[in-house]
Coordinates of C-alpha atoms in Angstrom, one line a residue:
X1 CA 40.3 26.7 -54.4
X2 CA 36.8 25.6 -54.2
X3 CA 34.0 28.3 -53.1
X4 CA 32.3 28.6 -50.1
X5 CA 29.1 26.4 -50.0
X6 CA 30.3 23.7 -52.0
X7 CA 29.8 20.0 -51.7
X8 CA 33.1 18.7 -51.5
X9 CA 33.5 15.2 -52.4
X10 CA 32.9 12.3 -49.1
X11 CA 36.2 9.7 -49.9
X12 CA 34.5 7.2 -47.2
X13 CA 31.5 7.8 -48.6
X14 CA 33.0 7.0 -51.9
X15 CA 34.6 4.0 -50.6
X16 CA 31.6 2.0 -49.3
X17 CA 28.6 3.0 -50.9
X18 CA 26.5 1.9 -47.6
X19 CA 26.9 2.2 -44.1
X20 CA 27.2 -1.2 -42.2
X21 CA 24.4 -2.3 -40.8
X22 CA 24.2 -3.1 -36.3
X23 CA 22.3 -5.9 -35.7
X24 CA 21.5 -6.2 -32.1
X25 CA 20.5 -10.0 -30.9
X26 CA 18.5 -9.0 -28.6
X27 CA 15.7 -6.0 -28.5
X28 CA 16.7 -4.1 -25.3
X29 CA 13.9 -3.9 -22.7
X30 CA 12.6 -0.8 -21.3
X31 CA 11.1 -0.6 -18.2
X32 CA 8.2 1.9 -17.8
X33 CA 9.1 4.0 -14.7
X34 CA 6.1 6.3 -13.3
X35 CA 7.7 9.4 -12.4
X36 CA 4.5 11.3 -10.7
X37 CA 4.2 7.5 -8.1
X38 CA 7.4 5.8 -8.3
X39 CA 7.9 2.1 -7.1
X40 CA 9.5 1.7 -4.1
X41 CA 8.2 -1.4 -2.5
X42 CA 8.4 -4.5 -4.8
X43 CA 6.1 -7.4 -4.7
X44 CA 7.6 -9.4 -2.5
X45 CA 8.6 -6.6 0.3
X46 CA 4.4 -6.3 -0.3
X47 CA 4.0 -10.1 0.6
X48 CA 6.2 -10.3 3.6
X49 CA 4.3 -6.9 4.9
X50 CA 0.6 -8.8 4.5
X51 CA 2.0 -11.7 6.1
X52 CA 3.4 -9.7 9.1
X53 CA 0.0 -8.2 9.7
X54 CA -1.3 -11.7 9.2
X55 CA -0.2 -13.1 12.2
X56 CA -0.9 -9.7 13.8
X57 CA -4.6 -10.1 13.4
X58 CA -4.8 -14.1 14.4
X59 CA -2.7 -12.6 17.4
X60 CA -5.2 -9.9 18.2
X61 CA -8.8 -11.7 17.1
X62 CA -7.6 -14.4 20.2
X63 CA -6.9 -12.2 22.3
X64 CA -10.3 -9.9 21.8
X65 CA -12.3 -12.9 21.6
X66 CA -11.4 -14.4 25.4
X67 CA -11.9 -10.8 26.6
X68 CA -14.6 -9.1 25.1
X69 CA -16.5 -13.0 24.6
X70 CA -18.1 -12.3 21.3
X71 CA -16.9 -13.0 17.6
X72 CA -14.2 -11.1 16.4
X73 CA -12.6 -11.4 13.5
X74 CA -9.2 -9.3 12.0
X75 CA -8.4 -10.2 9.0
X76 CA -5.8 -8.5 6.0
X77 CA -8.0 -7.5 3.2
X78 CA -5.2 -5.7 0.8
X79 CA -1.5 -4.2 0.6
X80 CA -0.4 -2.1 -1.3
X81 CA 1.5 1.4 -2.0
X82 CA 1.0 4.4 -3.1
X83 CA 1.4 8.4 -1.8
X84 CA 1.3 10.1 1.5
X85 CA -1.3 12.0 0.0
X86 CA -3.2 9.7 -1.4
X87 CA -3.8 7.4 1.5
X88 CA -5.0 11.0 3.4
X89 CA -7.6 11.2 0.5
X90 CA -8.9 8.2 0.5
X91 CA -9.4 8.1 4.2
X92 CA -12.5 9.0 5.8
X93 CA -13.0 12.4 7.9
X94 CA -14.1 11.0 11.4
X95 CA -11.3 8.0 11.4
X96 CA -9.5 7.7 15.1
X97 CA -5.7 8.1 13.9
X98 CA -2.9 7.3 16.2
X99 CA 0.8 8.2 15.9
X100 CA 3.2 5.0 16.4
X101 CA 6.9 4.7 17.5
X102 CA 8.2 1.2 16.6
X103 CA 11.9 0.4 16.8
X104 CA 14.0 -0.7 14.5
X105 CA 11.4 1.6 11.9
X106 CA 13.5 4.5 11.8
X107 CA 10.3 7.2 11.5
X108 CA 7.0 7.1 13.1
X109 CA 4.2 5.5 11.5
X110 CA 0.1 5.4 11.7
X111 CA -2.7 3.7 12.3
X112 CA -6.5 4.7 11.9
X113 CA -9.4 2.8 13.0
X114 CA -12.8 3.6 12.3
X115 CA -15.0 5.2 15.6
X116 CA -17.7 2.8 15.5
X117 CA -15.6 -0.1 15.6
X118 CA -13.7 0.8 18.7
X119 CA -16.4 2.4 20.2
X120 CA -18.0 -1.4 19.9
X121 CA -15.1 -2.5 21.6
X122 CA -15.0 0.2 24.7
X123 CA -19.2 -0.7 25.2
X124 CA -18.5 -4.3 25.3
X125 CA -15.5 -3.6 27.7
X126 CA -17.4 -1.7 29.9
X127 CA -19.5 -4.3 30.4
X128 CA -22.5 -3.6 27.3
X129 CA -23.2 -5.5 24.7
X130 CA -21.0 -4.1 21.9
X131 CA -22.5 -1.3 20.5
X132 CA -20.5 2.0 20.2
X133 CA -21.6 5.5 22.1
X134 CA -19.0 7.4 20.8
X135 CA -20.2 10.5 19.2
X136 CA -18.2 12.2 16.2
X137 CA -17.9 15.4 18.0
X138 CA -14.4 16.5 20.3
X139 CA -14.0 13.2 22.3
X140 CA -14.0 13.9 25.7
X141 CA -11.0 13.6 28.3
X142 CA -12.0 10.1 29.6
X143 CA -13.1 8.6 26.2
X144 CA -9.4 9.4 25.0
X145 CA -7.9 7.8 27.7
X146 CA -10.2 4.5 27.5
X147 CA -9.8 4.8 23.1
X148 CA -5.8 4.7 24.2
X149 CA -5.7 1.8 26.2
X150 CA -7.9 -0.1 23.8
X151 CA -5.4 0.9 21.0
X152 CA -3.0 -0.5 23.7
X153 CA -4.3 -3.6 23.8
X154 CA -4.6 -4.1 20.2
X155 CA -1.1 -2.8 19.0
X156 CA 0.5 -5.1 22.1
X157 CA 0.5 -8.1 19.1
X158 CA 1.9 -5.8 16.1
X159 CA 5.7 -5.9 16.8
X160 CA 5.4 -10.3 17.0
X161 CA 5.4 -10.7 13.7
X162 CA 8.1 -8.3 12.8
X163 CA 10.2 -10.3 15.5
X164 CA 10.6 -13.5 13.3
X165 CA 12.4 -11.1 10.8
X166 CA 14.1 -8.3 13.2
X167 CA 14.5 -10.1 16.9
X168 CA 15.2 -6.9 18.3
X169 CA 11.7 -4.9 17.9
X170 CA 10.7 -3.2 20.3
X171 CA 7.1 -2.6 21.3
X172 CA 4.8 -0.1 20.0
X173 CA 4.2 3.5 21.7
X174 CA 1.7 5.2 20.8
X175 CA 2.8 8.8 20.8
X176 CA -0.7 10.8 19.8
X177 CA -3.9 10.0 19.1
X178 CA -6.0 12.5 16.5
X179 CA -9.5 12.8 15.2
X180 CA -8.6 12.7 11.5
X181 CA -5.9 11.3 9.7
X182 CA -5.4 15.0 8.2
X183 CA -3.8 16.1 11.9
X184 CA -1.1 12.9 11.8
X185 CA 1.7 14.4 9.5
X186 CA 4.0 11.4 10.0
X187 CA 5.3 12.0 5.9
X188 CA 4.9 14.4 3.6
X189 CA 1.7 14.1 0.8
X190 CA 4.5 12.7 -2.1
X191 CA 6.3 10.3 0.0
X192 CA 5.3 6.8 -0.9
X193 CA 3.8 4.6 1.4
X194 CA 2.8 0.8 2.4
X195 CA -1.0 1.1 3.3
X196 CA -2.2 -2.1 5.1
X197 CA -6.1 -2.4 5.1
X198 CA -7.3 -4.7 7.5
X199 CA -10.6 -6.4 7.8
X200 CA -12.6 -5.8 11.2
X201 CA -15.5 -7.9 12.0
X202 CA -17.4 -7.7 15.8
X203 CA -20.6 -9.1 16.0
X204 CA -22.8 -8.1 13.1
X205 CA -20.7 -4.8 13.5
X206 CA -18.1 -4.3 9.9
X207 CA -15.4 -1.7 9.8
X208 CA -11.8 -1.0 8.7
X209 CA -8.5 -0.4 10.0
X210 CA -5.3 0.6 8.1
X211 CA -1.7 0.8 9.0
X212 CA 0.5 2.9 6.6
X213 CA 3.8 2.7 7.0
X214 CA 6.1 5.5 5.0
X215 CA 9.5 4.1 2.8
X216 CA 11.7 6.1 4.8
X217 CA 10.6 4.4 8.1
X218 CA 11.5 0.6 6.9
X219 CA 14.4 2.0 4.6
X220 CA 17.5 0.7 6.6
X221 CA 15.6 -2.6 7.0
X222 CA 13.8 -2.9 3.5
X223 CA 16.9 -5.7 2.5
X224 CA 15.3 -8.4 5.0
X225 CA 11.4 -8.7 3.6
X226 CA 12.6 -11.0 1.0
X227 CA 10.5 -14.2 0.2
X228 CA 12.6 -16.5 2.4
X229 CA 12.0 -14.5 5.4
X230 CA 7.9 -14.5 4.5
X231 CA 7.9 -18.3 4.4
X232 CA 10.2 -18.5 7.9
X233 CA 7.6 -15.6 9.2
X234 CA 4.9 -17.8 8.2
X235 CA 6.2 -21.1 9.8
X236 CA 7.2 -19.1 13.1
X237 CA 3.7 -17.4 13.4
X238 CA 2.3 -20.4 13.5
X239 CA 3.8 -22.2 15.8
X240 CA 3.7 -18.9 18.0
X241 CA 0.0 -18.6 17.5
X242 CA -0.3 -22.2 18.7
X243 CA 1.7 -21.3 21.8
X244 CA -0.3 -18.3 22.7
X245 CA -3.7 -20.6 22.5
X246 CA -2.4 -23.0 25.0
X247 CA -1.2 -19.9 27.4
X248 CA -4.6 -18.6 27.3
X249 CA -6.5 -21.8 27.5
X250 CA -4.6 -22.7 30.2
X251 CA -5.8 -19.9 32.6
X252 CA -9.6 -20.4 31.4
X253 CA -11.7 -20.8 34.2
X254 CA -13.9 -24.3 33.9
X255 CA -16.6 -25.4 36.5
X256 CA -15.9 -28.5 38.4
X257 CA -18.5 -30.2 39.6
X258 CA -18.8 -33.5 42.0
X259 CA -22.0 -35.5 42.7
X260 CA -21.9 -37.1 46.0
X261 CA -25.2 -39.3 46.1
X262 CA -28.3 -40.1 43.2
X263 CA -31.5 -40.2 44.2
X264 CA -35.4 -39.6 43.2
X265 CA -38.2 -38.5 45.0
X266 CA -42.3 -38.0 43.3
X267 CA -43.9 -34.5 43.1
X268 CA -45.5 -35.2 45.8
X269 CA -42.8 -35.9 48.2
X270 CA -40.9 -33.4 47.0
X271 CA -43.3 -30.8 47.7
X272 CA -44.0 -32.2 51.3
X273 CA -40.5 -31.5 52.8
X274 CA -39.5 -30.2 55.8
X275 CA -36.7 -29.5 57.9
X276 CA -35.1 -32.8 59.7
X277 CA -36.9 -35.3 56.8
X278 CA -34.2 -37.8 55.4
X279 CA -33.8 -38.7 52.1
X280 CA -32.8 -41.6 51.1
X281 CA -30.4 -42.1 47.5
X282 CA -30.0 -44.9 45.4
X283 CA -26.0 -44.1 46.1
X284 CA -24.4 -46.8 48.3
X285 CA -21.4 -45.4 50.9
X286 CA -18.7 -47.3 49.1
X287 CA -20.1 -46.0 45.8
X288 CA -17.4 -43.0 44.3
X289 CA -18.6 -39.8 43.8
X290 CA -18.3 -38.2 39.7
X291 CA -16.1 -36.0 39.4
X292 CA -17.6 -33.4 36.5
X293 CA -15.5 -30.9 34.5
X294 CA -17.5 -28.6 32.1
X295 CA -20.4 -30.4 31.2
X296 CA -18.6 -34.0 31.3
X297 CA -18.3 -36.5 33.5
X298 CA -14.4 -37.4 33.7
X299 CA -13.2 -39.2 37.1
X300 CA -14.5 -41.0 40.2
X301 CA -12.8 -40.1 43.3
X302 CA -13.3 -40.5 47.4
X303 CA -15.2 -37.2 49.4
X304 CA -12.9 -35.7 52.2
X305 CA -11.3 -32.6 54.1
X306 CA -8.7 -30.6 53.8
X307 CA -8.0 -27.5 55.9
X308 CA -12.2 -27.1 57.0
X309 CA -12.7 -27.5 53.5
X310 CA -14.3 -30.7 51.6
X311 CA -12.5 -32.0 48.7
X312 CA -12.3 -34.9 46.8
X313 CA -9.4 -37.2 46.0
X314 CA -9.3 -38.8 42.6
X315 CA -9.4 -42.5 42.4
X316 CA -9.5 -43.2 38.7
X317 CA -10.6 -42.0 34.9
X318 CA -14.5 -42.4 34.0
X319 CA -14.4 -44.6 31.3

């Protein structure tokens, strides 16, 4: 009987004096996997989110441009994602924050734009010349209400874009509107996040504006930003944004402008008139008169009246 302790002889080990060896083919990858900021958004759910918000700024930089009649320019300067908290750090104390509702998102989302830019916007509205008044202290009862319907206006273009992807978006509400983006709790600081930074130029006037929108709020929906839907959001913004110039072009106002007779007089003439005096014009009375549009000369046409009124009936192209 052999003692307690002692090395009994291995029979396989005596068999095969080596262990076979496993050779794999191929090394097996590892992907790295950040535990503390965890990916949740890949590249391409990034892409389709910039060009959303791409076509939201052409959108919105027409529309500001025919109304407030100075230079405006949105444009998407980065995407990206990261933390709840983060994006509060990183944002600066006296940034306007609103609170967003946006069907089919499934959780509210926010916006923050900085005071000075939308207190250029409010001066230039008001009929100034696009220089913000807005101090950083409480905003007072009418300032909220004019900062709420210029947040209107703006977020009015946002759900277009997501329409070429999800027909049935609904529009934007915006359900609060804070001083800071530390009073909007629309996730908590470790949720991750897309943060949208947008470009805002007015005048000589520079600024920022971000969107963040928390996973959980485009989690039901996150399947359709693939790269086939970025390139069919692309091609439908577009011909949308085409659209929308010709609506707005189409209700421009432009001066028209018709010249019945030519003539010239001297200085001195000129200066000598009186009541009853006749002038004579270079203009014979089967001449046509020019027709003007803008600052161009476009048809000849025949003077007459309508209804007590004088008008002119076009008679042919200026060629």
């Amino acid at each position: 009987m052999p003692l307690y302790g002692q090395n009994l002889p291995n029979k396989r080990h005596r068999e095969n004096d080596t262990l076979p060896l496993i050779i794999r083919d191929k090394p097996k990858k590892v992907k790295d996997y950040n535990f503390k900021n965890p990916d949740k958004f890949s590249k391409d759910h990034l892409r389709v989110l910039g060009s959303i918000h791409e076509h939201f700024c052409r959108q919105v930089g027409i529309s500001l441009n025919s109304v407030l009649r100075m230079p405006i320019e949105f444009s998407v300067a980065n995407v990206q994602q990261l933390t709840y908290g983060d994006f509060i750090d990183s944002m600066p104390e006296d940034l306007l924050t609103g609170v967003l509702n946006m069907y089919p998102l499934v959780t509210q989302f926010c916006m923050g734009i900085e005071r000075h830019l939308i207190g250029a916007m409010i001066d230039r509205f008001l009929g100034g010349i696009g220089v913000s008044s807005i101090s950083t202290e409480e905003l007072t009862d009418v300032e909220v209400g004019i900062i709420k319907d210029t947040l209107r206006r703006i977020l009015h273009f946002l759900p277009e874009g997501w329409q070429a992807l999800i027909p049935a978006t609904d529009e934007v509400e915006l359900v609060a509107l804070e001083n800071s983006p530390q009073s909007a709790q629309v996730a908590s600081p470790s949720d991750i996040v897309a943060l949208i930074t947008i470009n805002i130029e007015i005048g000589a006037d520079l600024g920022l504006m971000s969107i963040c929108i928390p996973y959980a709020a485009l989690e039901d929906i996150i399947m359709t930003l693939t790269r086939q839907s970025s390139y069919r959001n692309d091609k439908t913004a577009t011909e949308d944004s085409k659209d929308f110039i010709i609506t707005k072009l189409s209700v421009s106002p432009l001066p028209v402008k018709i010249v019945l007779a030519r003539g010239e007089l001297n200085l001195e003439d000129l200066m000598g008139l009186q009541i009853g005096d006749v002038i004579k014009f270079n203009t014979q009375l089967s001449e046509k008169s020019e027709i003007w549009i803008g600052e161009e000369l476009k048809f000849l046409g025949r003077p007459g009246q309508v209804n007590n009124n004088f008008s002119v009936a076009i008679s042919e192209e200026y060629k």
